[in-house]
Coordinates of C-alpha atoms in Angstrom, one line a residue:
Chain V
M3 CA -12.4 -30.9 -30.2
Q4 CA -16.1 -30.8 -28.7
Q5 CA -13.9 -29.8 -25.4
S6 CA -12.5 -26.7 -27.2
D7 CA -14.7 -24.5 -24.9
A8 CA -13.7 -25.7 -21.7
L9 CA -10.4 -26.7 -22.1
P10 CA -7.6 -24.3 -21.3
A11 CA -5.6 -22.3 -22.8
K12 CA -2.4 -22.6 -21.0
A13 CA -1.5 -25.6 -18.5
K14 CA -5.1 -24.8 -16.8
G15 CA -7.5 -27.8 -16.3
T16 CA -10.9 -27.8 -16.6
S17 CA -13.6 -28.3 -13.5
H18 CA -15.1 -30.9 -14.4
Q19 CA -13.9 -34.2 -16.8
T20 CA -17.3 -34.8 -18.5
A21 CA -17.4 -34.5 -22.1
V22 CA -19.4 -31.3 -23.6
P23 CA -22.4 -32.7 -25.6
P24 CA -22.6 -31.6 -29.6
K25 CA -23.5 -28.5 -30.2
T26 CA -26.9 -26.9 -29.5
G27 CA -26.2 -23.2 -30.1
K28 CA -24.9 -20.3 -28.3
W29 CA -26.8 -19.3 -25.8
K30 CA -27.3 -23.2 -24.7
N31 CA -23.4 -23.5 -24.5
I32 CA -22.9 -20.6 -22.8
M33 CA -25.7 -22.0 -20.3
M34 CA -24.2 -25.4 -20.1
D35 CA -20.6 -24.1 -19.3
L36 CA -22.0 -21.8 -16.6
K37 CA -23.4 -24.9 -15.1
R38 CA -20.4 -26.9 -15.3
D39 CA -18.2 -24.1 -13.9
K40 CA -21.1 -23.2 -10.7
H41 CA -18.7 -24.2 -8.0
L42 CA -16.4 -21.7 -9.2
Y43 CA -18.7 -19.0 -10.0
V44 CA -19.7 -19.6 -6.4
L45 CA -16.4 -19.8 -4.9
I46 CA -15.9 -16.4 -6.2
A47 CA -19.3 -14.5 -5.8
P48 CA -18.5 -13.3 -2.2
Y49 CA -15.6 -11.7 -2.7
M50 CA -17.1 -10.2 -6.4
L51 CA -19.9 -9.0 -5.2
L52 CA -18.1 -7.1 -2.2
F53 CA -15.4 -5.7 -5.1
F54 CA -17.9 -4.3 -7.5
I55 CA -20.0 -2.8 -5.1
F56 CA -17.2 -0.8 -3.2
T57 CA -14.8 -0.4 -6.0
V58 CA -16.4 -0.9 -9.6
L59 CA -19.6 0.4 -9.4
P60 CA -18.4 3.6 -7.0
V61 CA -16.1 4.5 -10.2
A62 CA -19.0 4.3 -12.6
I63 CA -21.2 6.0 -10.0
S64 CA -18.6 8.9 -9.4
I65 CA -18.6 9.6 -13.1
L66 CA -22.0 9.8 -13.3
I67 CA -22.6 12.3 -10.2
S68 CA -19.8 14.1 -11.2
L69 CA -22.6 15.3 -14.3
T70 CA -24.7 16.8 -11.5
Y71 CA -25.5 19.3 -9.2
F72 CA -26.0 17.0 -5.7
N73 CA -25.7 18.1 -2.0
M74 CA -26.7 14.2 -0.5
L75 CA -30.3 16.2 0.5
E76 CA -31.9 16.9 -3.1
F77 CA -32.3 15.0 -5.8
P78 CA -29.2 15.4 -8.2
R79 CA -29.7 17.8 -11.2
W80 CA -28.4 17.0 -14.3
A81 CA -25.5 19.9 -14.7
G82 CA -23.5 18.8 -17.7
W83 CA -19.6 20.2 -17.7
A84 CA -20.7 22.7 -15.5
N85 CA -18.1 21.0 -12.3
Y86 CA -15.7 20.1 -14.9
S87 CA -15.5 24.0 -16.5
R88 CA -15.8 25.2 -12.9
L89 CA -12.7 23.3 -12.1
F90 CA -10.5 24.4 -14.5
L91 CA -11.9 27.7 -15.0
D92 CA -13.2 29.0 -12.3
D93 CA -11.2 27.0 -9.1
D94 CA -8.0 28.7 -8.1
I95 CA -7.3 26.8 -5.2
F96 CA -8.3 23.2 -7.8
L97 CA -5.2 24.7 -9.7
I98 CA -2.8 25.4 -6.8
A99 CA -3.7 21.6 -5.6
L100 CA -3.3 20.1 -9.3
K101 CA -0.1 21.5 -9.3
N102 CA 1.4 20.4 -6.0
T103 CA -0.4 17.4 -6.5
L104 CA 1.8 16.8 -10.1
I105 CA 5.0 18.0 -8.2
F106 CA 4.5 15.5 -5.5
A107 CA 4.0 12.9 -7.9
V108 CA 6.9 13.7 -10.4
I109 CA 9.4 13.8 -7.6
T110 CA 8.3 11.1 -5.1
G111 CA 6.9 8.7 -8.0
P112 CA 10.3 8.1 -9.9
I113 CA 12.3 8.7 -6.8
S114 CA 10.6 6.3 -5.0
Y115 CA 10.8 3.7 -7.4
I116 CA 14.3 3.9 -7.9
A117 CA 14.8 4.1 -4.8
C118 CA 13.0 0.9 -3.8
F119 CA 14.9 -0.7 -7.0
V120 CA 18.6 0.7 -5.8
F121 CA 17.9 -0.4 -2.1
A122 CA 16.6 -3.5 -3.1
W123 CA 19.7 -4.7 -5.4
L124 CA 21.9 -3.4 -3.1
I125 CA 20.2 -5.3 0.1
N126 CA 20.2 -8.6 -2.1
E127 CA 23.8 -8.6 -2.3
L128 CA 24.5 -9.2 1.6
R129 CA 24.5 -12.0 3.5
P130 CA 20.9 -13.5 4.8
K131 CA 21.0 -12.2 8.2
V132 CA 22.3 -8.5 7.3
R133 CA 19.8 -8.6 4.2
A134 CA 16.7 -9.5 6.5
F135 CA 17.6 -6.6 8.9
M136 CA 18.6 -4.2 6.3
T137 CA 14.7 -5.0 4.9
L138 CA 13.6 -4.5 7.8
I139 CA 14.5 -0.9 8.4
F140 CA 13.5 -0.2 4.9
Y141 CA 10.4 -1.5 5.2
A142 CA 9.5 -0.4 8.8
P143 CA 8.1 3.1 8.2
S144 CA 5.7 2.1 5.9
I145 CA 3.9 -0.3 8.2
S146 CA 4.8 2.0 11.1
G147 CA 1.2 3.3 10.9
N148 CA 0.9 6.9 11.8
I149 CA 4.3 7.0 13.2
Y150 CA 5.5 10.3 10.6
F151 CA 3.9 12.2 12.9
I152 CA 7.3 12.0 14.3
W153 CA 8.3 14.3 11.7
Q154 CA 6.1 16.7 13.3
I155 CA 7.9 16.9 16.2
M156 CA 11.8 16.6 14.6
F157 CA 10.7 19.8 12.5
S158 CA 9.0 21.2 15.5
G159 CA 9.0 25.4 14.9
D160 CA 10.7 26.0 19.0
A161 CA 14.3 24.9 19.4
Y162 CA 13.3 21.8 20.9
G163 CA 13.1 20.5 17.6
I164 CA 15.8 18.3 16.6
V165 CA 16.1 19.8 13.1
N166 CA 16.2 23.5 14.8
G167 CA 18.2 22.5 17.4
F168 CA 20.9 20.5 15.1
L169 CA 20.8 23.9 12.4
M170 CA 20.8 26.7 15.6
R171 CA 23.6 24.5 17.2
T172 CA 25.8 23.9 14.2
G173 CA 25.1 28.3 13.4
F174 CA 23.7 27.4 10.1
I175 CA 20.5 29.7 11.6
N176 CA 20.2 31.9 14.6
E177 CA 16.8 31.1 15.3
P178 CA 14.1 28.5 14.9
I179 CA 12.6 28.2 11.3
L180 CA 8.4 27.8 11.7
W181 CA 8.7 24.8 9.2
F182 CA 5.3 24.2 8.7
Q183 CA 3.7 28.0 8.5
N184 CA 6.5 28.5 6.1
P185 CA 4.8 27.7 2.6
K186 CA 9.1 27.9 1.2
Y187 CA 9.5 25.3 3.5
T188 CA 6.0 22.5 4.1
L189 CA 6.2 21.3 0.2
M190 CA 9.7 19.8 0.9
I191 CA 8.9 18.3 4.4
I192 CA 6.0 16.5 2.7
I193 CA 8.2 15.0 -0.1
I194 CA 10.7 14.1 2.1
V195 CA 8.4 12.1 4.7
Q196 CA 6.2 11.3 1.5
L197 CA 10.0 9.4 0.3
W198 CA 10.8 7.6 4.0
L199 CA 7.1 6.0 4.1
S200 CA 7.6 4.8 0.5
L201 CA 9.8 2.0 0.5
G202 CA 6.6 -0.5 1.2
T203 CA 4.6 -3.0 -0.8
S204 CA 6.9 -2.7 -4.3
F205 CA 10.7 -2.7 -2.6
L206 CA 9.6 -6.4 -1.3
A207 CA 8.2 -7.4 -4.7
F208 CA 11.9 -6.2 -6.1
I209 CA 13.9 -8.0 -3.2
A210 CA 11.7 -11.3 -3.7
G211 CA 12.3 -10.7 -7.4
L212 CA 15.7 -10.4 -7.2
Q213 CA 15.9 -13.6 -5.4
T214 CA 14.6 -15.3 -8.1
V215 CA 16.4 -13.7 -10.7
D216 CA 18.1 -17.3 -12.2
K217 CA 21.3 -17.4 -11.3
T218 CA 22.8 -19.2 -14.5
L219 CA 22.0 -16.3 -16.7
F220 CA 24.9 -14.4 -14.9
E221 CA 27.6 -17.1 -16.0
A222 CA 26.0 -17.1 -19.6
G223 CA 26.4 -13.4 -19.4
A224 CA 29.9 -13.5 -18.9
V225 CA 30.4 -15.5 -21.6
D226 CA 28.4 -13.8 -24.0
G227 CA 30.9 -10.5 -23.0
I228 CA 28.7 -9.0 -19.6
R229 CA 31.7 -7.2 -18.3
N230 CA 30.8 -5.2 -15.4
R231 CA 27.8 -5.2 -12.9
W232 CA 26.0 -2.1 -15.1
Q233 CA 25.8 -4.4 -18.1
E234 CA 25.0 -6.7 -15.6
L235 CA 22.2 -5.2 -14.1
W236 CA 21.0 -3.7 -17.4
Y237 CA 20.8 -6.8 -19.8
I238 CA 20.4 -9.7 -17.2
T239 CA 18.9 -8.4 -13.8
L240 CA 16.4 -6.0 -14.9
P241 CA 14.8 -7.7 -18.1
S242 CA 14.2 -11.2 -15.6
M243 CA 12.4 -8.7 -13.1
R244 CA 10.2 -7.1 -15.7
P245 CA 7.0 -8.9 -14.1
Q246 CA 7.8 -7.2 -10.7
L247 CA 8.9 -4.0 -12.1
M248 CA 5.7 -3.4 -13.7
F249 CA 3.9 -4.7 -10.5
G250 CA 6.2 -1.8 -8.6
A251 CA 5.4 0.8 -10.6
V252 CA 1.8 0.6 -10.6
I253 CA 2.0 0.2 -6.5
Q254 CA 4.4 3.5 -6.5
I255 CA 2.5 5.4 -9.1
T256 CA -1.0 4.7 -7.4
A257 CA 0.5 6.2 -4.3
S258 CA 2.5 9.0 -5.6
F259 CA -0.9 10.5 -6.9
A260 CA -2.6 10.3 -3.7
V261 CA -0.9 12.5 -0.8
A262 CA -3.0 13.4 1.3
D263 CA -3.2 12.3 5.0
V264 CA 0.3 13.0 5.2
A265 CA 0.0 16.6 4.3
M266 CA -3.2 17.0 6.1
N267 CA -1.6 15.6 9.3
L268 CA 1.7 17.6 9.3
A269 CA 1.0 20.9 7.6
G270 CA -2.5 21.2 8.7
F271 CA -5.8 21.0 7.1
P272 CA -6.1 23.4 5.1
S273 CA -2.2 24.3 5.2
V274 CA -0.5 27.9 5.0
Q275 CA -1.4 29.8 1.7
Y276 CA -2.6 26.2 0.5
S277 CA 0.8 25.0 0.4
A278 CA 0.0 21.4 0.8
H279 CA -3.1 21.4 -0.7
T280 CA -3.5 18.7 -3.1
V281 CA -6.2 17.0 -5.1
V282 CA -7.1 14.2 -2.6
T283 CA -7.0 17.5 0.2
H284 CA -9.7 19.1 -2.4
L285 CA -11.7 16.2 -2.8
I286 CA -11.8 16.0 1.2
D287 CA -12.7 19.7 1.6
Y288 CA -15.6 19.4 -1.1
G289 CA -16.8 16.0 0.0
T290 CA -16.8 15.8 3.4
I291 CA -16.8 19.5 4.6
R292 CA -19.0 21.3 1.8
F293 CA -21.2 18.5 0.9
E294 CA -21.2 19.5 -2.8
M295 CA -21.2 15.8 -4.1
G296 CA -21.4 16.5 -7.6
Y297 CA -18.5 18.7 -7.7
A298 CA -16.3 16.4 -5.7
S299 CA -17.1 13.6 -7.5
A300 CA -15.6 15.7 -10.8
I301 CA -12.4 15.6 -8.5
A302 CA -12.7 12.2 -7.3
T303 CA -12.8 11.8 -11.8
V304 CA -9.7 13.8 -13.0
L305 CA -7.9 11.9 -9.9
F306 CA -9.3 8.5 -11.3
I307 CA -8.3 9.7 -15.0
M308 CA -4.8 11.0 -14.0
M309 CA -3.6 7.8 -11.9
L310 CA -5.3 5.4 -14.3
G311 CA -3.8 7.3 -17.3
S312 CA -0.3 7.6 -16.3
N313 CA -0.2 3.9 -14.9
L314 CA -1.4 2.5 -18.3
I315 CA 1.4 5.0 -19.7
I316 CA 4.2 3.8 -17.7
Q317 CA 3.4 0.2 -18.0
K318 CA 3.5 0.7 -21.6
L319 CA 7.0 2.0 -21.6
L320 CA 8.3 -0.6 -19.0
R321 CA 7.3 -3.7 -21.8
K322 CA 10.1 -2.2 -23.5
V323 CA 12.9 -2.3 -20.5
G324 CA 15.9 -4.1 -21.3
D325 CA 14.8 -4.9 -25.3
Chain U
M26 CA 30.7 -25.5 -21.2
K27 CA 33.7 -25.8 -19.1
L28 CA 34.8 -22.6 -19.7
A29 CA 30.8 -21.1 -18.8
F30 CA 31.3 -23.5 -15.4
R31 CA 34.6 -21.6 -14.6
L32 CA 33.9 -17.8 -15.1
G33 CA 30.6 -18.6 -13.7
G34 CA 32.1 -20.4 -10.4
E35 CA 34.3 -17.0 -9.7
K36 CA 32.5 -14.8 -7.6
R37 CA 30.8 -12.8 -10.3
I38 CA 32.3 -10.5 -12.6
N39 CA 34.7 -7.3 -12.4
R40 CA 33.5 -5.8 -9.0
S41 CA 36.1 -3.2 -7.7
W42 CA 36.3 -2.9 -4.2
Q43 CA 36.1 0.6 -4.2
V44 CA 32.4 0.6 -5.9
D45 CA 31.5 -1.8 -3.5
F46 CA 32.2 0.5 -0.7
L47 CA 30.6 3.2 -2.5
L48 CA 27.5 0.9 -2.7
F49 CA 27.4 0.3 0.7
L50 CA 28.4 3.5 2.2
L51 CA 25.2 4.9 0.0
L52 CA 22.9 1.8 1.7
G53 CA 24.4 2.8 5.1
L54 CA 23.6 6.6 5.0
F55 CA 20.2 5.4 3.8
G56 CA 19.6 3.5 6.4
A57 CA 20.5 5.9 8.9
F58 CA 17.5 8.0 7.5
M59 CA 15.3 5.5 7.8
A60 CA 16.3 4.4 11.1
I61 CA 16.7 7.7 12.7
P62 CA 12.9 8.7 13.4
L63 CA 11.9 5.2 14.4
I64 CA 14.9 5.4 16.9
Y65 CA 13.7 8.8 17.9
A66 CA 10.3 7.7 18.4
I67 CA 11.2 4.7 20.4
N68 CA 13.4 7.0 22.6
N69 CA 10.9 9.6 22.8
A70 CA 8.4 7.1 24.7
F71 CA 11.3 6.4 27.5
K72 CA 12.2 9.9 28.1
P73 CA 10.9 12.1 31.3
L74 CA 9.5 15.4 30.6
D75 CA 12.3 17.5 31.1
E76 CA 14.1 15.5 28.5
L77 CA 11.6 16.0 26.0
F78 CA 12.5 19.9 26.4
L79 CA 16.1 19.8 26.4
F80 CA 17.9 22.7 24.2
P81 CA 20.0 21.4 22.5
P82 CA 17.6 18.2 21.6
K83 CA 18.8 15.2 22.0
I84 CA 17.9 12.0 20.0
F85 CA 18.6 9.7 22.7
V86 CA 17.2 9.4 26.5
R87 CA 19.5 9.7 29.5
N88 CA 17.6 8.8 32.2
P89 CA 14.3 6.2 30.9
T90 CA 11.2 6.0 32.7
L91 CA 8.6 3.4 32.0
N92 CA 6.2 6.4 33.5
N93 CA 4.7 7.5 29.9
F94 CA 3.0 4.0 29.7
P95 CA 0.9 4.3 33.1
D96 CA 0.5 8.1 32.2
L97 CA -1.4 6.9 29.4
F98 CA -3.8 5.0 31.3
H99 CA -4.5 7.4 33.7
L100 CA -4.9 10.1 31.5
M101 CA -7.6 8.5 29.0
A102 CA -8.9 7.1 32.3
K103 CA -10.3 10.4 32.5
S104 CA -11.9 10.6 29.1
W105 CA -15.3 10.2 27.5
V106 CA -14.0 6.8 26.7
P107 CA -11.7 4.5 28.4
F108 CA -8.5 3.5 26.5
S109 CA -9.8 -0.2 26.5
R110 CA -12.6 0.7 24.3
Y111 CA -10.0 2.1 22.0
I112 CA -8.4 -0.8 21.4
F113 CA -10.5 -3.4 21.3
N114 CA -12.1 -1.2 18.6
T115 CA -8.9 -1.1 16.7
V116 CA -8.5 -4.6 17.6
F117 CA -12.1 -6.5 16.3
I118 CA -11.6 -3.9 13.1
T119 CA -8.4 -5.3 12.7
F120 CA -9.3 -9.1 13.3
A121 CA -12.3 -9.4 11.9
G122 CA -11.1 -7.4 8.6
T123 CA -8.2 -9.6 8.0
V124 CA -10.0 -12.5 8.8
G125 CA -12.7 -11.8 6.4
H126 CA -10.6 -10.8 3.6
V127 CA -8.3 -13.9 3.8
I128 CA -10.4 -16.5 3.4
L129 CA -12.6 -14.3 0.9
A130 CA -9.8 -13.5 -1.5
S131 CA -8.2 -16.9 -1.0
A132 CA -11.6 -18.6 -2.3
A133 CA -11.6 -16.2 -5.2
A134 CA -8.3 -16.0 -6.2
Y135 CA -8.4 -20.6 -6.2
P136 CA -10.4 -20.5 -9.4
L137 CA -9.0 -17.4 -10.9
A138 CA -5.6 -18.5 -11.3
K139 CA -6.3 -22.5 -11.6
Y140 CA -9.2 -22.4 -14.2
N141 CA -10.9 -20.6 -17.4
F142 CA -13.9 -20.1 -17.2
R143 CA -16.6 -17.4 -19.0
G144 CA -15.6 -14.4 -17.5
S145 CA -12.6 -15.2 -15.6
K146 CA -10.3 -13.2 -17.7
T147 CA -11.9 -9.6 -17.2
L148 CA -12.5 -9.8 -14.0
F149 CA -9.0 -10.2 -13.4
S150 CA -8.4 -7.6 -15.5
I151 CA -10.5 -5.3 -13.6
V152 CA -9.1 -6.4 -10.6
V153 CA -5.7 -5.2 -12.3
L154 CA -7.0 -2.1 -13.4
S155 CA -8.5 -1.7 -9.6
L156 CA -4.7 -1.4 -8.3
M157 CA -4.2 1.8 -10.6
F158 CA -6.3 4.2 -8.5
S159 CA -6.6 4.5 -5.0
T160 CA -9.5 4.4 -2.9
Q161 CA -10.2 8.1 -2.3
V162 CA -11.3 7.9 -5.9
T163 CA -14.4 5.7 -4.8
A164 CA -15.1 7.2 -1.2
I165 CA -18.1 9.7 -2.6
P166 CA -20.3 6.9 -3.9
N167 CA -19.0 4.6 -0.8
Y168 CA -20.2 6.8 1.7
M169 CA -23.8 6.9 -0.2
T170 CA -23.6 3.3 -0.2
M171 CA -22.8 3.5 3.6
S172 CA -25.6 5.4 4.7
F173 CA -27.9 3.7 2.0
L174 CA -27.1 0.6 4.1
G175 CA -27.2 1.8 7.7
W176 CA -23.9 1.0 8.2
I177 CA -22.3 4.7 8.9
D178 CA -21.3 4.9 12.7
T179 CA -20.5 1.0 12.7
Y180 CA -18.3 -1.5 12.8
W181 CA -19.1 -2.8 9.2
A182 CA -18.5 0.2 7.4
I183 CA -14.6 -0.5 7.6
I184 CA -14.4 -4.3 7.7
I185 CA -16.4 -5.2 4.9
P186 CA -15.2 -3.1 2.6
A187 CA -11.7 -4.2 3.4
F188 CA -12.9 -8.0 2.4
A189 CA -12.4 -7.1 -0.9
F190 CA -9.3 -4.8 -1.3
P191 CA -8.0 -5.9 -4.3
L192 CA -4.4 -6.5 -4.1
G193 CA -4.8 -9.1 -1.7
L194 CA -6.4 -11.2 -4.2
Y195 CA -4.1 -10.2 -6.6
L196 CA -1.1 -11.0 -5.1
M197 CA -3.1 -14.3 -3.6
K198 CA -3.9 -15.8 -6.9
Q199 CA -0.6 -14.7 -8.7
F200 CA 0.8 -17.1 -6.0
I201 CA -1.8 -19.9 -5.9
E202 CA -1.0 -20.1 -9.8
Q203 CA 2.4 -21.8 -9.0
I204 CA 0.5 -24.8 -7.5
P205 CA 1.0 -28.1 -9.7
M206 CA -2.1 -28.9 -11.4
A207 CA -2.0 -32.5 -10.8
L208 CA -2.4 -32.3 -7.0
I209 CA -5.6 -30.8 -7.9
E210 CA -6.4 -33.3 -10.2
A211 CA -5.6 -35.9 -7.6
A212 CA -7.5 -34.4 -5.2
K213 CA -10.5 -34.5 -8.0
I214 CA -9.9 -38.1 -8.3
D215 CA -10.1 -39.2 -5.1
G216 CA -13.8 -37.7 -5.1
A217 CA -13.2 -34.4 -3.7
N218 CA -15.7 -31.0 -5.0
E219 CA -13.9 -27.6 -5.7
Y220 CA -15.0 -26.5 -2.2
R221 CA -12.9 -29.3 -0.8
I222 CA -9.9 -29.2 -2.8
F223 CA -9.9 -25.5 -1.8
W224 CA -10.3 -25.7 2.1
T225 CA -8.0 -29.1 2.3
V226 CA -5.5 -29.1 -0.8
V227 CA -5.0 -25.4 -2.1
M228 CA -5.4 -23.3 1.4
P229 CA -2.7 -25.5 3.0
L230 CA -0.3 -25.0 0.5
V231 CA -0.4 -21.0 0.2
K232 CA -0.1 -20.2 3.8
P233 CA 3.0 -17.8 3.1
A234 CA 0.5 -15.9 1.0
W235 CA -1.7 -16.1 4.1
F236 CA 0.8 -13.9 6.1
T237 CA 1.0 -11.7 3.3
L238 CA -2.4 -10.5 3.0
I239 CA -2.5 -10.6 6.8
I240 CA 0.1 -8.1 7.2
L241 CA -1.3 -6.0 4.2
L242 CA -4.5 -5.5 6.0
F243 CA -3.4 -6.0 9.3
Q244 CA -0.9 -2.7 8.7
M245 CA -4.2 -1.0 6.9
L246 CA -6.9 -1.8 9.3
W247 CA -4.4 -1.2 12.6
A248 CA -3.7 2.3 11.2
T249 CA -7.4 3.3 10.5
D250 CA -8.8 6.5 12.6
G251 CA -12.4 6.1 11.3
G252 CA -12.5 8.1 8.6
S253 CA -15.4 9.8 7.7
F254 CA -17.7 7.0 8.6
I255 CA -17.7 6.5 12.1
Y256 CA -18.3 9.5 14.5
S257 CA -19.4 7.7 17.7
E258 CA -16.4 7.9 20.4
E259 CA -17.4 4.7 22.0
L260 CA -16.5 2.9 18.2
K261 CA -13.3 5.2 17.6
T262 CA -9.8 3.5 17.0
M263 CA -6.6 3.8 19.2
H264 CA -5.4 6.1 16.0
Y265 CA -7.8 8.6 16.3
A266 CA -7.0 8.6 20.2
M267 CA -3.1 9.2 19.0
G268 CA -4.1 12.3 17.0
Q269 CA -6.7 13.3 20.2
I270 CA -3.3 12.9 22.4
I271 CA -0.8 14.6 20.2
Q272 CA -2.9 17.5 19.8
G273 CA -3.1 18.0 23.3
G274 CA 0.7 19.7 23.1
I275 CA 3.2 20.4 25.0
A276 CA 2.5 18.2 28.1
R277 CA 0.9 14.9 26.9
A278 CA 4.4 15.1 24.4
G279 CA 5.5 11.8 26.3
V280 CA 2.3 10.5 26.2
A281 CA 1.9 10.6 22.5
A282 CA 5.1 8.9 22.1
A283 CA 3.9 6.1 24.3
V284 CA 1.0 5.6 22.0
A285 CA 2.8 5.9 18.9
L286 CA 5.0 3.1 20.0
L287 CA 2.4 0.9 21.2
L288 CA 0.8 1.2 17.7
M289 CA 4.5 0.7 15.6
T290 CA 5.6 -2.5 17.6
V291 CA 2.6 -4.5 16.7
P292 CA 3.1 -5.0 13.2
V293 CA 6.7 -4.2 13.0
V294 CA 6.9 -7.5 15.3
M295 CA 4.3 -9.0 12.9
F296 CA 6.4 -8.6 9.7
I297 CA 10.1 -9.5 11.5
I298 CA 8.2 -13.0 12.3
T299 CA 6.7 -13.6 8.8
Q300 CA 9.4 -12.0 6.7
S301 CA 10.4 -14.7 4.8
Q302 CA 7.1 -16.3 3.7
I303 CA 6.3 -12.7 2.7
I304 CA 9.0 -12.6 0.8
Q305 CA 8.6 -16.0 -1.0
T306 CA 5.1 -14.8 -2.0
M307 CA 6.2 -11.3 -3.1
A308 CA 8.4 -13.4 -5.5
S309 CA 5.2 -14.2 -7.9
S310 CA 3.9 -10.8 -7.3
G311 CA 4.7 -9.8 -11.0
I312 CA 2.5 -8.3 -13.7
K313 CA 2.8 -11.0 -16.4
E314 CA 2.5 -10.1 -20.1

């Protein structure tokens, strides 16, 4: 009974088998626990120290700085909500950036998520050798670094670009289109490239998840009256994969709000009429070019709230899949 | 029982070949969409200059040449920093960052996966939450931290934060959870301490997860261009050099394709070799309720 604190909730173990001595106050208990588990703390310390310095504290610092004027030279001055009111009321370009970011997120987020699942699901039905090959084809763009610059060449504005060449030869257009100089097309091309790059970690997680679905469930399902593959998908496959589906959602949502590198490299920075300007490129503009750190931190905080908020909402919804 | 067995023994329920055909046609079409830009990039690296500027443009090369590769080194030999220096920078950053991350993340993942101790649950929830926002959110404070530490314009500004990449710890922890506690208890009875258990029992058992962390970090660091942290030319990376070559315009189009091919080949080959281990790790990647 004395070990209640030390004993694991599930099948986990304790670090040592030593019995905890009689209770002598809460504080003493904590000290005992810390002492008993000191090896565990030593193991996690290096990682956690760096994790706090480079990920956790910066979020807090960023929120604090967003309430100040700060230019990296003078000591920050308190500004209250001024940065935020300027952002939403006086900064038309931020509103364009916000609109573009939401368009990217609403289109690439769900489509890439569904694509990750659908392709994983189809690939899973193939024979192992073909499966490995198709996995490579779909996954390769996302690990090939900045190879997406090839899209710039494919959509190049002269007649030597593959896309212009094809459209001209087939007679759809008579002269080459300047794809990245025309705001009408930039957003669309970046969405296509972003989707091309989006079959990454979640796609692999789904393939792995599909391979671990308990095969006997399908047999039991057939007895229980499941008639076709769509019912099988909805009632058996999806619910058994719920943990991977939730993991994949986190990865895809976060990525869909973070569009910046592709937009900057393909459409230029700043892009024509800000047609490819996003919240992140706005942040880069104020943070690394204008050095208005208070304002840039306000942008970062808005981005943080958007990403975390949509992730938490989607996690709630996904818990209902197949219920 | 007998009925269930018989039904299950058949090739699963109602799969009409028409639907099968449509679905795999879809897979083939999208597979082509994924593959064509890559095939085009590979072909461009072997095209002589006159083939890069043809009308109508062609995807495939007709008279392949290897000249773009020596041209790359000639071009860069005249530049401020020899190309080999860019290669060294990228390889060093990638290697150091990846090794450090695999060791630190695994060391932290083992206690979090196998023990309940004060703070363990909270710490892990914070790691999961940190998967829900991207690194741009923390970029400004990190820039200030780096300048405070005097790490601006050094390799460390890229390498050290990579050690604490959250996704790696997350995947490693989920994978270590599957190791039976009995193995760890047995080692303890034999007199091993936690550090020994981590290094000699746990680490050898999680090799598939190493490869996963390696490929994730490798791909991230291999593609770094130094960002706002590095401005000395002699510390810049291959991706930065590639950007410069691409901006060189028409005359360098073949060389740019050659660098792109070099950069792309390494992570792709690594994935081909480690694919099955990575899939094995990803099976445990799910967020549990």
